[in-house]
Coordinates of N, CA and C in Angstrom, one line a residue:
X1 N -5.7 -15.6 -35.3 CA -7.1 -15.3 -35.0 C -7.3 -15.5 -33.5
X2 N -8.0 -14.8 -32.8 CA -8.1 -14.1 -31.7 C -9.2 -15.6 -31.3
X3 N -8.8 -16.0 -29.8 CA -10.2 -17.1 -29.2 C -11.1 -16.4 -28.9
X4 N -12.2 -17.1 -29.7 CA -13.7 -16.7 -29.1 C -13.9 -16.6 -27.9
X5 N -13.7 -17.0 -26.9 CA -14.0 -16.3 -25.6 C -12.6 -16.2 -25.0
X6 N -12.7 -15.5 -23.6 CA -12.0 -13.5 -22.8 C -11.2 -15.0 -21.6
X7 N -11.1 -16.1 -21.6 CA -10.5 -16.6 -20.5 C -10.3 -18.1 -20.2
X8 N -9.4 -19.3 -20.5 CA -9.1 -20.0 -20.2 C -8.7 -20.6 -18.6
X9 N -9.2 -21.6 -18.4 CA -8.7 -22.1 -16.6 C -8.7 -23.4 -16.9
X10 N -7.5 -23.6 -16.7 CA -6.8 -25.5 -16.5 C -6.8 -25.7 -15.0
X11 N -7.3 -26.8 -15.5 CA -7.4 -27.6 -13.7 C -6.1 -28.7 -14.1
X12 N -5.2 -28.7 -13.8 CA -3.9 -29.9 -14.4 C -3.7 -30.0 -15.9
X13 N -3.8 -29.2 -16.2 CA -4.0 -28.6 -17.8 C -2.0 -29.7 -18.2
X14 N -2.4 -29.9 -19.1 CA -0.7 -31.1 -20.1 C -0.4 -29.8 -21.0
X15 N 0.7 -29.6 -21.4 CA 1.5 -29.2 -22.7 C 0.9 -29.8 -23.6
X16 N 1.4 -29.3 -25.0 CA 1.2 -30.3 -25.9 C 1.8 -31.0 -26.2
X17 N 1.2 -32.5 -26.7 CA 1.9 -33.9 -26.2 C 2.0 -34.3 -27.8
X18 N 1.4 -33.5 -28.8 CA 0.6 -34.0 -30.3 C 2.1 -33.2 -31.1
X19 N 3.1 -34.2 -31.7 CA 4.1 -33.7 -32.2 C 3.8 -32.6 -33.8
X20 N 2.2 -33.3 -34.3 CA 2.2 -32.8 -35.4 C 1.8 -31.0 -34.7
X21 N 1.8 -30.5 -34.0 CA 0.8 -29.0 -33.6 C 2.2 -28.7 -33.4
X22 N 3.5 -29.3 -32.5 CA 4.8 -28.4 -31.8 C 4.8 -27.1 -33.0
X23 N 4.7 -27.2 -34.3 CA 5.2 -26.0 -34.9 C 4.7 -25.2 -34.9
X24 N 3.1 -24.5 -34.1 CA 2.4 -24.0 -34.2 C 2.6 -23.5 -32.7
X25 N 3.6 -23.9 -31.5 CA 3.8 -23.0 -30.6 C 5.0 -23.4 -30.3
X26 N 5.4 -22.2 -30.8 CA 7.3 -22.2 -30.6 C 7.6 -21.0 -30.0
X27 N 8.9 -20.9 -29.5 CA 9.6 -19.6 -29.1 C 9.5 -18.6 -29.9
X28 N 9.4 -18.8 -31.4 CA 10.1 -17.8 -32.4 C 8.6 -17.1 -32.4
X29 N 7.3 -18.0 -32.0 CA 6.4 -17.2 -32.7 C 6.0 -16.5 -31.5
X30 N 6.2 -16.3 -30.9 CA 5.9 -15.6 -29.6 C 4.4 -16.5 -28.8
X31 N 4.3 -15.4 -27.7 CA 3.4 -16.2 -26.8 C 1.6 -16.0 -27.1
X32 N 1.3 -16.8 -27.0 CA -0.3 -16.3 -27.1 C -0.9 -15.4 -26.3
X33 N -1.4 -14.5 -26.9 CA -1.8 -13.3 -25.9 C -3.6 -13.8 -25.7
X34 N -3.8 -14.8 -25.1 CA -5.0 -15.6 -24.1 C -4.9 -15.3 -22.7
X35 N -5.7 -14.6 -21.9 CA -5.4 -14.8 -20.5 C -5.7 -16.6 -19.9
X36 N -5.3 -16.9 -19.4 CA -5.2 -18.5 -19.1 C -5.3 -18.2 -17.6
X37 N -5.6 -19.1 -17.0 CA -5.8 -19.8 -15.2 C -4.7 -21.1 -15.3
X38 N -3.8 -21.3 -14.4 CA -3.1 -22.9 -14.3 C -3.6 -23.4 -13.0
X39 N -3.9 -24.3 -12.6 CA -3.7 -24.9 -11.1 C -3.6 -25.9 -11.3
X40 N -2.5 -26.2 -10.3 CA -1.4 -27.5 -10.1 C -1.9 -28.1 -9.0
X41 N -1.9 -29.7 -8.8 CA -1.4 -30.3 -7.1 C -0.1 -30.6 -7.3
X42 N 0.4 -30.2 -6.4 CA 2.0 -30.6 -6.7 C 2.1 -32.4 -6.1
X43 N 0.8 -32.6 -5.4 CA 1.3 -34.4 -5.4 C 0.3 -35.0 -6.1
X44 N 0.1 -34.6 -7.4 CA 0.0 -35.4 -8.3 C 0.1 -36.1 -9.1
X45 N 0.0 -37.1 -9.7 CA 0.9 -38.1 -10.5 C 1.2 -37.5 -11.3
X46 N 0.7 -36.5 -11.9 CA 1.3 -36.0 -13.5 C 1.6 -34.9 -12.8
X47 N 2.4 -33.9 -12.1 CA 2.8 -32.8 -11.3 C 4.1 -32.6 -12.5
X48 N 4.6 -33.4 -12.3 CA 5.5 -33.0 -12.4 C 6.2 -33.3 -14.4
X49 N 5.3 -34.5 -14.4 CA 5.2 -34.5 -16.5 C 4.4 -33.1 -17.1
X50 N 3.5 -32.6 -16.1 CA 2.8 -31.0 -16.8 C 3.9 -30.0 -16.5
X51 N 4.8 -30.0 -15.1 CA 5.6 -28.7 -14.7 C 6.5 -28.5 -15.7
X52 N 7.3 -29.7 -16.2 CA 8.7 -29.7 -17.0 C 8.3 -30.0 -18.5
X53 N 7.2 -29.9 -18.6 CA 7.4 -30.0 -20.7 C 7.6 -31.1 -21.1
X54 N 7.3 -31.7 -22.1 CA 7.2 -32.9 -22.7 C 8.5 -33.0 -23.8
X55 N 9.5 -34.1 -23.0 CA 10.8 -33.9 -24.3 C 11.4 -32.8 -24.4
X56 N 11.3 -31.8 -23.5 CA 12.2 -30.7 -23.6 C 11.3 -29.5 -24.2
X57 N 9.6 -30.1 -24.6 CA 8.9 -28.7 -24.9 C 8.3 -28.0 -24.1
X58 N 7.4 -27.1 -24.1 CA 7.4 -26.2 -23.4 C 6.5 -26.8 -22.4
X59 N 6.3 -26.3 -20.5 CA 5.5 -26.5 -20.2 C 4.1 -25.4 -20.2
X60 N 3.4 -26.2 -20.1 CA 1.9 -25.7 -20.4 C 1.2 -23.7 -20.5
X61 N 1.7 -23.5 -19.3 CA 1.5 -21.6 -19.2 C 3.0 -21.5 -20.1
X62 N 3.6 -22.5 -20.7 CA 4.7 -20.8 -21.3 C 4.4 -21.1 -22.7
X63 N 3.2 -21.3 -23.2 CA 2.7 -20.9 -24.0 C 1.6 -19.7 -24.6
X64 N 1.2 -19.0 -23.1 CA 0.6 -17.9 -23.1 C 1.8 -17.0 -22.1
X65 N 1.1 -15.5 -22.9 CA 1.8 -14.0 -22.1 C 1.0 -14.0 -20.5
X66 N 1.5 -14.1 -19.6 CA 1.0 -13.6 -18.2 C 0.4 -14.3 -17.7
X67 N 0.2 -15.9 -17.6 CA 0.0 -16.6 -17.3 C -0.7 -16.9 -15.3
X68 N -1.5 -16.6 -14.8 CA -1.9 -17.1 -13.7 C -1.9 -18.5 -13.1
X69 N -0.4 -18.6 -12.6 CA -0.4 -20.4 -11.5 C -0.6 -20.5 -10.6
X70 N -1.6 -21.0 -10.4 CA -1.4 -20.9 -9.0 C -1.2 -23.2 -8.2
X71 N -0.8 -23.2 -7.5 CA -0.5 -24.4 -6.8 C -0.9 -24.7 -5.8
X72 N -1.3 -26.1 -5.2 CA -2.1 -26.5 -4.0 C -1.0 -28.2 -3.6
X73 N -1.3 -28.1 -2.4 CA -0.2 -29.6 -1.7 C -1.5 -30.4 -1.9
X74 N -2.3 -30.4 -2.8 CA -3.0 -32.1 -2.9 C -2.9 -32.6 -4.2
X75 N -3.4 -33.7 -4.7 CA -3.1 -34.1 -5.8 C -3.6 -34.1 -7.0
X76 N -4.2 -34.8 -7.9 CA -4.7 -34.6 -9.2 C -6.4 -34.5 -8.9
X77 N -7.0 -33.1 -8.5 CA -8.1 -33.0 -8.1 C -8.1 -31.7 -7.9
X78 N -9.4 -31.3 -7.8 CA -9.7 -29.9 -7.2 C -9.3 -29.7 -6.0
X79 N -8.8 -28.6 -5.7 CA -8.1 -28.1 -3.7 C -9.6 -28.3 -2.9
X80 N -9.6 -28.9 -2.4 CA -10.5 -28.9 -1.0 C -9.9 -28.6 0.0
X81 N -8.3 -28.4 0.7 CA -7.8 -28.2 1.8 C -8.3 -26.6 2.4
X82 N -8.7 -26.3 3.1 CA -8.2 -25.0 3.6 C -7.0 -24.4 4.0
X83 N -6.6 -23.0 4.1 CA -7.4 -22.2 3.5 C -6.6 -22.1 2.0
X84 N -6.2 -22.8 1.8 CA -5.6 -22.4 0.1 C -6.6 -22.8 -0.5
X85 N -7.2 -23.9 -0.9 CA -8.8 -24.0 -1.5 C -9.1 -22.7 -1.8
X86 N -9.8 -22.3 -0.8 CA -10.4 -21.1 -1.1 C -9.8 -19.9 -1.5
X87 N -8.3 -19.7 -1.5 CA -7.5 -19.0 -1.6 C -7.5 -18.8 -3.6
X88 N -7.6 -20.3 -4.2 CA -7.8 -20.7 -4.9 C -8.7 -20.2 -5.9
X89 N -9.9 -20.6 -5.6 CA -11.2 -20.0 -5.8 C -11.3 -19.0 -5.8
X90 N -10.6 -18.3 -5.0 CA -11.2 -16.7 -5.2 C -10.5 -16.1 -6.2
X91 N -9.2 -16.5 -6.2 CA -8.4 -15.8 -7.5 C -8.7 -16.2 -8.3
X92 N -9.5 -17.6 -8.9 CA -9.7 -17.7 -10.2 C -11.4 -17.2 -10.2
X93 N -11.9 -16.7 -9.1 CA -13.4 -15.9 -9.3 C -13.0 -14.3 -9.7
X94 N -11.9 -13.7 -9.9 CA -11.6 -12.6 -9.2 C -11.0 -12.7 -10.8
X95 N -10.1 -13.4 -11.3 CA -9.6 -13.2 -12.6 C -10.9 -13.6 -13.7
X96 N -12.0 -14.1 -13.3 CA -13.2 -14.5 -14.3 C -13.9 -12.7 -14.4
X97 N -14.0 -12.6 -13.0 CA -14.8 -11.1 -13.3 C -13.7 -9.9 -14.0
X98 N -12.5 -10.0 -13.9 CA -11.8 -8.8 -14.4 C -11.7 -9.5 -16.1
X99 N -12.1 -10.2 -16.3 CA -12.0 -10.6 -17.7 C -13.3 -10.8 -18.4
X100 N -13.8 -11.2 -18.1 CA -15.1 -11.5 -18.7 C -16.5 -10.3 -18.2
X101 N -16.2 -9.4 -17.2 CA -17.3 -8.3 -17.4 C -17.5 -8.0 -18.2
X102 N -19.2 -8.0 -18.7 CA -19.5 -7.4 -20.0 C -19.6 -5.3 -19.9

């Protein structure tokens, strides 16, 4: 069944961590076709338990088809630095309107 709404955006978005769900996103069944947003701080405390998957499962976008990541040098928070902040912002304003125009 198809998600009610046209666009997902993780701000430090986790994998799934919930053993009873793993069987419900596996390799075999292919990828969710959700457009999704990722943004990372790469110095954040969880950087690096979201990048590599939990236990060897998947991390977080390789669960959807075509996944948009994008990454910023600060830590578990929204980008304030310039100019990637805004760099930021715009692509995930820019992928809100290509998906969600009515």
């Amino acid at each position: 069944e198809a998600m009610p709404w046209r666009l997902t955006v993780f701000f430090e978005g986790m994998h799934i961590r919930d053993e009873a769900y793993f069987d419900l996103f596996t390799p075999s069944l292919g990828k969710l076709a959700h457009p999704t947003v990722h943004v990372f701080g790469r110095t954040s405390q969880f950087y690096e338990y979201a990048r590599e998957g939990w236990c060897g499962n998947m991390k977080v976008e390789d669960y959807y088809e075509n996944p948009l990541v994008l990454e910023h040098d600060e830590g578990h928070n929204f980008p304030t630095q310039q100019p990637r902040a805004k760099e930021i912002y715009e692509a995930i304003v820019a992928e809100i309107r290509h998906r969600c125009a009515a």
